[in-house]
């Protein structure tokens, strides 16, 4: 986007909206069952998109999706002093557009009906690839894909066994990431740690198995020294909540990434509450509790078109509460019993 300060003094710019900016590079990826093409005037910006989506298993859903186009544009000016965290994204909509705006030089504009998005970033955001990738690029792709395919966008993790998946929900700090980590280390199929997308009618779940975020204090449950080193050698990221986590890239072959969408077998609500009996961690969620719990956990998904069909799928397949055992491996055992 051109600003008045960018226009030459005393004359009009021949291209004030930057409509003829050359696109020097492109990349094609397959994400959430849809083909995405990235165009960019910056190889560095395209590399951030590759950090998110390169090397992922292609998933196919029972729907014919349109292709998505995302243009990545590098702005001319630095905005933030070194070391400063970028401002949070503000969301807005109107005239058929969806917008996610950090500031005047860092924003995303989405055109859902045209299956297109424009992401603009200032050069200093290349020094903050986590925020750029997660809050602008992934935000754009996920939003376009879920609306194009009619998916239910859910906050949670998903792991599986022999093609069947458990959708894991819970409050921040309840242990979703720890459970996902130990499920991966036990050889279960890993689908996603943070965002899961369910095709409501078929009950198939897809996601992006790129990174796992692990807090340092979770390492004392890992006995294998090689596994601990793998995590400790990963870069760290700082969440806006102030929590620091290792960002572990899962595409190096150390774990089993779900090669296909997982058939949703159940929803599991993880709880901070310890189990009274260490051998009895799981209880079914009564029918009358299920909808209120889903609404409390997933307010955004509940506003989307596929919500009712998703709830019906969960009602048919079952929901459970998983309380804490003495060790995360106890919770993995409980998941395997549910998926067996």
mmCIF file of C-alpha atoms in Angstrom:
data_model
loop_
_atom_site.group_PDB
_atom_site.id
_atom_site.type_symbol
_atom_site.label_atom_id
_atom_site.label_comp_id
_atom_site.label_asym_id
_atom_site.label_seq_id
_atom_site.Cartn_x
_atom_site.Cartn_y
_atom_site.Cartn_z
ATOM 1 C CA UNK A 1 0.000 0.000 0.000
ATOM 2 C CA UNK A 2 1.398 3.418 -0.917
ATOM 3 C CA UNK A 3 1.365 6.201 1.658
ATOM 4 C CA UNK A 4 1.399 9.926 1.007
ATOM 5 C CA UNK A 5 4.909 10.140 2.427
ATOM 6 C CA UNK A 6 6.103 7.754 -0.298
ATOM 7 C CA UNK A 7 4.944 9.967 -3.183
ATOM 8 C CA UNK A 8 7.532 12.182 -4.896
ATOM 9 C CA UNK A 9 7.267 15.836 -3.855
ATOM 10 C CA UNK A 10 5.720 18.071 -6.499
ATOM 11 C CA UNK A 11 4.708 15.264 -8.892
ATOM 12 C CA UNK A 12 2.493 12.219 -9.034
ATOM 13 C CA UNK A 13 4.011 8.786 -8.823
ATOM 14 C CA UNK A 14 3.411 6.701 -11.967
ATOM 15 C CA UNK A 15 2.547 3.681 -9.791
ATOM 16 C CA UNK A 16 1.214 4.976 -6.439
ATOM 17 C CA UNK A 17 -0.489 1.664 -5.548
ATOM 18 C CA UNK A 18 2.567 -0.448 -6.470
ATOM 19 C CA UNK A 19 0.499 -2.373 -9.005
ATOM 20 C CA UNK A 20 3.502 -3.031 -11.244
ATOM 21 C CA UNK A 21 5.852 -4.337 -8.588
ATOM 22 C CA UNK A 22 7.683 -7.298 -10.152
ATOM 23 C CA UNK A 23 7.085 -10.735 -8.626
ATOM 24 C CA UNK A 24 10.500 -12.329 -8.723
ATOM 25 C CA UNK A 25 9.733 -15.701 -7.173
ATOM 26 C CA UNK A 26 6.936 -18.135 -6.407
ATOM 27 C CA UNK A 27 6.289 -21.350 -4.502
ATOM 28 C CA UNK A 28 3.568 -24.012 -4.648
ATOM 29 C CA UNK A 29 2.515 -25.994 -1.583
ATOM 30 C CA UNK A 30 -0.328 -28.321 -0.616
ATOM 31 C CA UNK A 31 -1.893 -27.328 2.720
ATOM 32 C CA UNK A 32 -5.076 -28.613 4.422
ATOM 33 C CA UNK A 33 -6.120 -30.387 1.239
ATOM 34 C CA UNK A 34 -5.792 -27.307 -0.983
ATOM 35 C CA UNK A 35 -3.166 -26.066 -3.457
ATOM 36 C CA UNK A 36 -1.623 -22.722 -2.458
ATOM 37 C CA UNK A 37 0.592 -20.627 -4.718
ATOM 38 C CA UNK A 38 2.747 -17.926 -3.144
ATOM 39 C CA UNK A 39 4.008 -15.015 -5.262
ATOM 40 C CA UNK A 40 6.538 -12.563 -3.868
ATOM 41 C CA UNK A 41 8.911 -9.734 -4.727
ATOM 42 C CA UNK A 42 11.187 -11.020 -1.957
ATOM 43 C CA UNK A 43 12.984 -14.351 -1.700
ATOM 44 C CA UNK A 44 13.372 -13.748 2.040
ATOM 45 C CA UNK A 45 9.608 -13.455 2.519
ATOM 46 C CA UNK A 46 9.047 -16.579 0.459
ATOM 47 C CA UNK A 47 11.522 -18.390 2.687
ATOM 48 C CA UNK A 48 9.380 -17.563 5.745
ATOM 49 C CA UNK A 49 6.390 -19.164 3.993
ATOM 50 C CA UNK A 50 8.560 -22.204 3.259
ATOM 51 C CA UNK A 51 9.379 -22.411 6.976
ATOM 52 C CA UNK A 52 5.668 -22.953 7.540
ATOM 53 C CA UNK A 53 4.655 -25.223 4.676
ATOM 54 C CA UNK A 54 7.590 -26.889 2.913
ATOM 55 C CA UNK A 55 7.990 -30.632 3.340
ATOM 56 C CA UNK A 56 4.522 -31.391 4.684
ATOM 57 C CA UNK A 57 2.524 -34.489 3.741
ATOM 58 C CA UNK A 58 -0.159 -33.620 1.177
ATOM 59 C CA UNK A 59 -3.650 -34.246 2.526
ATOM 60 C CA UNK A 60 -6.720 -34.890 0.386
ATOM 61 C CA UNK A 61 -10.252 -34.203 1.635
ATOM 62 C CA UNK A 62 -13.570 -35.295 0.067
ATOM 63 C CA UNK A 63 -14.171 -31.898 -1.524
ATOM 64 C CA UNK A 64 -12.910 -30.211 -4.698
ATOM 65 C CA UNK A 65 -11.178 -27.051 -3.496
ATOM 66 C CA UNK A 66 -10.239 -23.956 -5.486
ATOM 67 C CA UNK A 67 -6.604 -22.941 -5.747
ATOM 68 C CA UNK A 68 -5.496 -20.229 -3.329
ATOM 69 C CA UNK A 69 -3.172 -17.357 -4.221
ATOM 70 C CA UNK A 70 -1.181 -15.465 -1.572
ATOM 71 C CA UNK A 71 0.991 -12.509 -2.545
ATOM 72 C CA UNK A 72 3.813 -11.589 -0.160
ATOM 73 C CA UNK A 73 5.010 -7.985 -0.460
ATOM 74 C CA UNK A 74 8.078 -6.545 1.272
ATOM 75 C CA UNK A 75 7.586 -2.935 2.340
ATOM 76 C CA UNK A 76 10.218 -0.208 2.039
ATOM 77 C CA UNK A 77 10.731 0.862 5.632
ATOM 78 C CA UNK A 78 11.703 -0.508 9.025
ATOM 79 C CA UNK A 79 9.119 0.079 11.724
ATOM 80 C CA UNK A 80 10.269 -1.406 15.018
ATOM 81 C CA UNK A 81 13.468 -0.739 16.976
ATOM 82 C CA UNK A 82 15.653 -3.840 17.367
ATOM 83 C CA UNK A 83 14.392 -6.231 20.018
ATOM 84 C CA UNK A 84 10.872 -4.811 20.206
ATOM 85 C CA UNK A 85 7.921 -7.150 19.864
ATOM 86 C CA UNK A 86 5.531 -6.233 17.036
ATOM 87 C CA UNK A 87 2.098 -4.973 18.072
ATOM 88 C CA UNK A 88 -0.733 -7.532 18.242
ATOM 89 C CA UNK A 89 -2.871 -8.133 15.178
ATOM 90 C CA UNK A 90 -6.194 -6.301 15.043
ATOM 91 C CA UNK A 91 -8.901 -7.944 12.958
ATOM 92 C CA UNK A 92 -11.404 -6.073 10.810
ATOM 93 C CA UNK A 93 -13.806 -6.760 7.955
ATOM 94 C CA UNK A 94 -15.899 -4.896 5.428
ATOM 95 C CA UNK A 95 -16.848 -4.764 1.733
ATOM 96 C CA UNK A 96 -16.071 -8.470 1.367
ATOM 97 C CA UNK A 97 -12.540 -8.138 2.791
ATOM 98 C CA UNK A 98 -10.981 -9.566 5.948
ATOM 99 C CA UNK A 99 -8.000 -7.734 7.451
ATOM 100 C CA UNK A 100 -5.374 -8.509 10.051
ATOM 101 C CA UNK A 101 -3.371 -5.377 10.880
ATOM 102 C CA UNK A 102 -0.284 -5.048 13.093
ATOM 103 C CA UNK A 103 0.562 -1.528 11.934
ATOM 104 C CA UNK A 104 0.673 0.586 8.760
ATOM 105 C CA UNK A 105 3.515 -1.504 7.290
ATOM 106 C CA UNK A 106 2.563 -5.018 8.462
ATOM 107 C CA UNK A 107 -0.853 -6.374 7.575
ATOM 108 C CA UNK A 108 -2.829 -8.986 5.667
ATOM 109 C CA UNK A 109 -5.838 -8.338 3.426
ATOM 110 C CA UNK A 110 -7.949 -11.367 2.507
ATOM 111 C CA UNK A 111 -10.460 -11.751 -0.310
ATOM 112 C CA UNK A 112 -12.291 -14.987 0.619
ATOM 113 C CA UNK A 113 -14.638 -15.017 -2.374
ATOM 114 C CA UNK A 114 -11.688 -14.679 -4.752
ATOM 115 C CA UNK A 115 -9.517 -17.103 -2.714
ATOM 116 C CA UNK A 116 -6.701 -14.539 -2.571
ATOM 117 C CA UNK A 117 -4.687 -12.700 0.048
ATOM 118 C CA UNK A 118 -2.069 -9.956 0.193
ATOM 119 C CA UNK A 119 0.475 -9.984 3.037
ATOM 120 C CA UNK A 120 2.681 -6.915 3.446
ATOM 121 C CA UNK A 121 5.627 -6.923 5.843
ATOM 122 C CA UNK A 122 8.369 -4.455 6.729
ATOM 123 C CA UNK A 123 12.016 -5.594 6.514
ATOM 124 C CA UNK A 124 12.387 -5.757 10.300
ATOM 125 C CA UNK A 125 9.708 -8.454 10.443
ATOM 126 C CA UNK A 126 12.192 -10.767 8.720
ATOM 127 C CA UNK A 127 14.056 -10.645 12.032
ATOM 128 C CA UNK A 128 10.860 -11.829 13.755
ATOM 129 C CA UNK A 129 9.930 -14.810 11.571
ATOM 130 C CA UNK A 130 7.727 -16.431 14.221
ATOM 131 C CA UNK A 131 5.315 -13.480 14.370
ATOM 132 C CA UNK A 132 5.425 -12.944 10.609
ATOM 133 C CA UNK A 133 4.786 -16.589 9.850
ATOM 134 C CA UNK A 134 2.246 -17.334 12.542
ATOM 135 C CA UNK A 135 0.239 -14.099 12.739
ATOM 136 C CA UNK A 136 0.196 -12.938 9.122
ATOM 137 C CA UNK A 137 1.100 -15.732 6.660
ATOM 138 C CA UNK A 138 -0.469 -18.715 8.437
ATOM 139 C CA UNK A 139 -3.423 -16.573 9.476
ATOM 140 C CA UNK A 140 -4.085 -15.787 5.803
ATOM 141 C CA UNK A 141 -3.715 -19.345 4.519
ATOM 142 C CA UNK A 142 -5.768 -20.937 7.277
ATOM 143 C CA UNK A 143 -8.586 -18.420 6.952
ATOM 144 C CA UNK A 144 -8.806 -18.767 3.158
ATOM 145 C CA UNK A 145 -8.581 -22.564 3.254
ATOM 146 C CA UNK A 146 -11.194 -23.105 5.963
ATOM 147 C CA UNK A 147 -13.705 -20.897 4.169
ATOM 148 C CA UNK A 148 -12.998 -22.383 0.750
ATOM 149 C CA UNK A 149 -13.349 -25.978 1.994
ATOM 150 C CA UNK A 150 -16.021 -25.454 4.664
ATOM 151 C CA UNK A 151 -13.794 -26.755 7.461
ATOM 152 C CA UNK A 152 -14.400 -26.291 11.172
ATOM 153 C CA UNK A 153 -11.351 -24.336 12.496
ATOM 154 C CA UNK A 154 -10.537 -25.626 15.966
ATOM 155 C CA UNK A 155 -8.028 -24.655 18.626
ATOM 156 C CA UNK A 156 -6.472 -27.875 19.814
ATOM 157 C CA UNK A 157 -4.059 -30.699 19.083
ATOM 158 C CA UNK A 158 -4.618 -33.931 17.197
ATOM 159 C CA UNK A 159 -2.708 -37.206 17.290
ATOM 160 C CA UNK A 160 -3.685 -40.572 15.896
ATOM 161 C CA UNK A 161 -3.156 -44.267 15.639
ATOM 162 C CA UNK A 162 -3.788 -46.438 12.574
ATOM 163 C CA UNK A 163 -5.715 -43.697 10.793
ATOM 164 C CA UNK A 164 -7.947 -42.741 13.739
ATOM 165 C CA UNK A 165 -7.465 -39.410 15.493
ATOM 166 C CA UNK A 166 -8.109 -37.906 18.910
ATOM 167 C CA UNK A 167 -8.884 -34.183 18.904
ATOM 168 C CA UNK A 168 -7.353 -32.819 22.117
ATOM 169 C CA UNK A 169 -8.826 -29.650 23.640
ATOM 170 C CA UNK A 170 -8.164 -27.796 26.860
ATOM 171 C CA UNK A 171 -7.291 -24.462 28.412
ATOM 172 C CA UNK A 172 -3.856 -22.943 27.934
ATOM 173 C CA UNK A 173 -1.496 -24.757 30.272
ATOM 174 C CA UNK A 174 -3.722 -27.818 30.592
ATOM 175 C CA UNK A 175 -1.116 -30.012 28.895
ATOM 176 C CA UNK A 176 -2.105 -30.271 25.210
ATOM 177 C CA UNK A 177 1.438 -29.699 23.953
ATOM 178 C CA UNK A 178 2.966 -32.084 26.500
ATOM 179 C CA UNK A 179 0.482 -34.782 25.539
ATOM 180 C CA UNK A 180 1.170 -34.192 21.839
ATOM 181 C CA UNK A 181 4.933 -34.385 22.465
ATOM 182 C CA UNK A 182 4.789 -37.689 24.322
ATOM 183 C CA UNK A 183 2.367 -39.128 21.787
ATOM 184 C CA UNK A 184 4.894 -38.268 19.058
ATOM 185 C CA UNK A 185 7.760 -39.803 21.043
ATOM 186 C CA UNK A 186 5.711 -42.986 21.485
ATOM 187 C CA UNK A 187 5.301 -43.369 17.724
ATOM 188 C CA UNK A 188 1.755 -42.080 17.291
ATOM 189 C CA UNK A 189 0.793 -40.125 14.182
ATOM 190 C CA UNK A 190 1.163 -36.381 14.716
ATOM 191 C CA UNK A 191 -1.316 -34.102 12.943
ATOM 192 C CA UNK A 192 -1.156 -30.756 14.753
ATOM 193 C CA UNK A 193 -0.354 -29.187 18.085
ATOM 194 C CA UNK A 194 -2.326 -25.947 17.980
ATOM 195 C CA UNK A 195 -4.848 -25.759 15.119
ATOM 196 C CA UNK A 196 -6.981 -28.595 13.738
ATOM 197 C CA UNK A 197 -9.413 -28.364 10.832
ATOM 198 C CA UNK A 198 -12.262 -30.866 10.546
ATOM 199 C CA UNK A 199 -14.377 -31.566 7.493
ATOM 200 C CA UNK A 200 -17.704 -31.698 9.353
ATOM 201 C CA UNK A 201 -19.606 -34.148 7.150
ATOM 202 C CA UNK A 202 -16.871 -36.800 6.823
ATOM 203 C CA UNK A 203 -15.273 -36.262 10.222
ATOM 204 C CA UNK A 204 -11.792 -36.128 8.656
ATOM 205 C CA UNK A 205 -9.259 -33.951 10.473
ATOM 206 C CA UNK A 206 -6.313 -32.189 8.862
ATOM 207 C CA UNK A 207 -3.654 -29.791 10.093
ATOM 208 C CA UNK A 208 -0.106 -28.559 9.630
ATOM 209 C CA UNK A 209 2.473 -30.796 11.278
ATOM 210 C CA UNK A 210 5.347 -28.330 11.075
ATOM 211 C CA UNK A 211 6.348 -27.401 14.633
ATOM 212 C CA UNK A 212 5.845 -28.527 18.208
ATOM 213 C CA UNK A 213 6.276 -25.979 21.012
ATOM 214 C CA UNK A 214 7.743 -27.331 24.213
ATOM 215 C CA UNK A 215 8.380 -25.588 27.528
ATOM 216 C CA UNK A 216 11.679 -26.255 29.250
ATOM 217 C CA UNK A 217 10.053 -27.769 32.326
ATOM 218 C CA UNK A 218 8.448 -30.485 30.164
ATOM 219 C CA UNK A 219 11.882 -31.995 29.486
ATOM 220 C CA UNK A 220 12.216 -33.645 32.885
ATOM 221 C CA UNK A 221 9.589 -36.192 31.810
ATOM 222 C CA UNK A 222 11.802 -37.301 28.878
ATOM 223 C CA UNK A 223 14.223 -40.074 29.845
ATOM 224 C CA UNK A 224 15.955 -40.459 26.479
ATOM 225 C CA UNK A 225 19.008 -38.150 26.334
ATOM 226 C CA UNK A 226 18.964 -38.014 22.525
ATOM 227 C CA UNK A 227 15.361 -36.861 22.484
ATOM 228 C CA UNK A 228 16.131 -34.160 25.045
ATOM 229 C CA UNK A 229 19.099 -32.919 22.992
ATOM 230 C CA UNK A 230 16.920 -32.781 19.868
ATOM 231 C CA UNK A 231 14.515 -30.452 21.658
ATOM 232 C CA UNK A 232 17.152 -28.379 23.464
ATOM 233 C CA UNK A 233 18.981 -27.671 20.198
ATOM 234 C CA UNK A 234 15.833 -26.144 18.696
ATOM 235 C CA UNK A 235 15.396 -22.368 18.555
ATOM 236 C CA UNK A 236 13.172 -20.688 21.120
ATOM 237 C CA UNK A 237 10.187 -18.438 20.565
ATOM 238 C CA UNK A 238 8.448 -16.002 22.889
ATOM 239 C CA UNK A 239 4.675 -16.165 22.983
ATOM 240 C CA UNK A 240 2.752 -12.947 23.544
ATOM 241 C CA UNK A 241 1.738 -14.385 26.895
ATOM 242 C CA UNK A 242 5.378 -14.116 27.930
ATOM 243 C CA UNK A 243 5.977 -17.884 27.852
ATOM 244 C CA UNK A 244 9.204 -19.036 26.202
ATOM 245 C CA UNK A 245 9.141 -22.357 24.337
ATOM 246 C CA UNK A 246 11.375 -24.463 22.160
ATOM 247 C CA UNK A 247 10.118 -24.503 18.572
ATOM 248 C CA UNK A 248 10.858 -28.034 17.400
ATOM 249 C CA UNK A 249 10.717 -28.648 13.656
ATOM 250 C CA UNK A 250 9.073 -32.045 13.132
ATOM 251 C CA UNK A 251 10.028 -32.463 9.480
ATOM 252 C CA UNK A 252 13.418 -34.054 10.116
ATOM 253 C CA UNK A 253 12.081 -37.602 10.239
ATOM 254 C CA UNK A 254 12.215 -38.119 14.007
ATOM 255 C CA UNK A 255 8.455 -38.549 14.356
ATOM 256 C CA UNK A 256 5.532 -39.960 12.408
ATOM 257 C CA UNK A 257 3.652 -37.160 10.671
ATOM 258 C CA UNK A 258 0.106 -38.061 9.648
ATOM 259 C CA UNK A 259 0.391 -38.802 5.929
ATOM 260 C CA UNK A 260 -3.355 -38.527 5.390
ATOM 261 C CA UNK A 261 -6.230 -36.802 7.209
ATOM 262 C CA UNK A 262 -7.178 -38.691 10.357
ATOM 263 C CA UNK A 263 -10.668 -40.042 10.886
ATOM 264 C CA UNK A 264 -11.933 -38.282 13.990
ATOM 265 C CA UNK A 265 -12.569 -40.995 16.585
ATOM 266 C CA UNK A 266 -13.196 -38.840 19.650
ATOM 267 C CA UNK A 267 -12.709 -35.498 21.350
ATOM 268 C CA UNK A 268 -10.594 -35.470 24.507
ATOM 269 C CA UNK A 269 -10.755 -32.590 26.999
ATOM 270 C CA UNK A 270 -7.510 -32.546 28.973
ATOM 271 C CA UNK A 271 -7.812 -31.442 32.575
ATOM 272 C CA UNK A 272 -5.272 -30.069 35.072
ATOM 273 C CA UNK A 273 -7.019 -32.043 37.812
ATOM 274 C CA UNK A 274 -5.107 -35.172 38.908
ATOM 275 C CA UNK A 275 -6.953 -38.458 38.693
ATOM 276 C CA UNK A 276 -7.974 -39.921 42.034
ATOM 277 C CA UNK A 277 -7.144 -43.365 40.699
ATOM 278 C CA UNK A 278 -3.958 -43.367 38.540
ATOM 279 C CA UNK A 279 -5.380 -46.332 36.627
ATOM 280 C CA UNK A 280 -8.592 -44.511 35.767
ATOM 281 C CA UNK A 281 -7.755 -41.284 33.915
ATOM 282 C CA UNK A 282 -10.661 -41.167 31.455
ATOM 283 C CA UNK A 283 -14.352 -40.529 31.942
ATOM 284 C CA UNK A 284 -17.004 -40.026 29.246
ATOM 285 C CA UNK A 285 -18.417 -36.529 29.001
ATOM 286 C CA UNK A 286 -22.178 -36.728 29.720
ATOM 287 C CA UNK A 287 -24.402 -35.742 26.810
ATOM 288 C CA UNK A 288 -25.713 -32.671 28.604
ATOM 289 C CA UNK A 289 -22.183 -31.324 29.212
ATOM 290 C CA UNK A 290 -20.823 -31.775 25.711
ATOM 291 C CA UNK A 291 -22.276 -28.789 23.860
ATOM 292 C CA UNK A 292 -21.524 -26.241 26.631
ATOM 293 C CA UNK A 293 -17.923 -27.491 26.804
ATOM 294 C CA UNK A 294 -17.483 -27.313 23.034
ATOM 295 C CA UNK A 295 -18.936 -23.797 22.938
ATOM 296 C CA UNK A 296 -16.633 -22.671 25.745
ATOM 297 C CA UNK A 297 -13.561 -24.188 24.074
ATOM 298 C CA UNK A 298 -14.317 -23.136 20.480
ATOM 299 C CA UNK A 299 -16.159 -19.789 20.309
ATOM 300 C CA UNK A 300 -14.786 -18.903 16.855
ATOM 301 C CA UNK A 301 -15.583 -22.275 15.285
ATOM 302 C CA UNK A 302 -19.088 -22.078 16.765
ATOM 303 C CA UNK A 303 -19.748 -18.991 14.632
ATOM 304 C CA UNK A 304 -18.830 -20.748 11.364
ATOM 305 C CA UNK A 305 -21.168 -22.535 8.952
ATOM 306 C CA UNK A 306 -19.978 -26.096 9.631
ATOM 307 C CA UNK A 307 -20.416 -25.967 13.405
ATOM 308 C CA UNK A 308 -23.695 -27.873 13.699
ATOM 309 C CA UNK A 309 -22.416 -30.716 11.520
ATOM 310 C CA UNK A 310 -19.188 -30.851 13.553
ATOM 311 C CA UNK A 311 -21.122 -31.097 16.838
ATOM 312 C CA UNK A 312 -23.221 -33.928 15.426
ATOM 313 C CA UNK A 313 -20.041 -35.763 14.412
ATOM 314 C CA UNK A 314 -18.627 -35.423 17.943
ATOM 315 C CA UNK A 315 -21.906 -36.604 19.481
ATOM 316 C CA UNK A 316 -21.761 -39.763 17.359
ATOM 317 C CA UNK A 317 -18.099 -40.533 17.981
ATOM 318 C CA UNK A 318 -17.742 -39.658 21.658
ATOM 319 C CA UNK A 319 -16.085 -37.159 23.982
ATOM 320 C CA UNK A 320 -14.017 -37.804 27.083
ATOM 321 C CA UNK A 321 -12.284 -35.973 29.903
ATOM 322 C CA UNK A 322 -8.656 -36.957 30.487
ATOM 323 C CA UNK A 323 -7.293 -36.191 33.945
ATOM 324 C CA UNK A 324 -3.616 -36.058 34.794
ATOM 325 C CA UNK A 325 -1.708 -39.177 35.690
ATOM 326 C CA UNK A 326 1.649 -39.508 37.396
ATOM 327 C CA UNK A 327 3.506 -39.293 34.069
ATOM 328 C CA UNK A 328 2.525 -38.072 30.569
ATOM 329 C CA UNK A 329 3.032 -41.620 29.290
ATOM 330 C CA UNK A 330 -0.024 -42.614 31.347
ATOM 331 C CA UNK A 331 -2.088 -40.155 29.315
ATOM 332 C CA UNK A 332 -0.656 -41.558 26.080
ATOM 333 C CA UNK A 333 -1.706 -45.045 27.191
ATOM 334 C CA UNK A 334 -5.224 -43.729 27.778
ATOM 335 C CA UNK A 335 -5.334 -42.168 24.297
ATOM 336 C CA UNK A 336 -4.204 -45.417 22.694
ATOM 337 C CA UNK A 337 -6.982 -47.286 24.486
ATOM 338 C CA UNK A 338 -9.540 -44.814 23.120
ATOM 339 C CA UNK A 339 -8.148 -45.192 19.587
ATOM 340 C CA UNK A 340 -7.648 -48.939 19.713
#
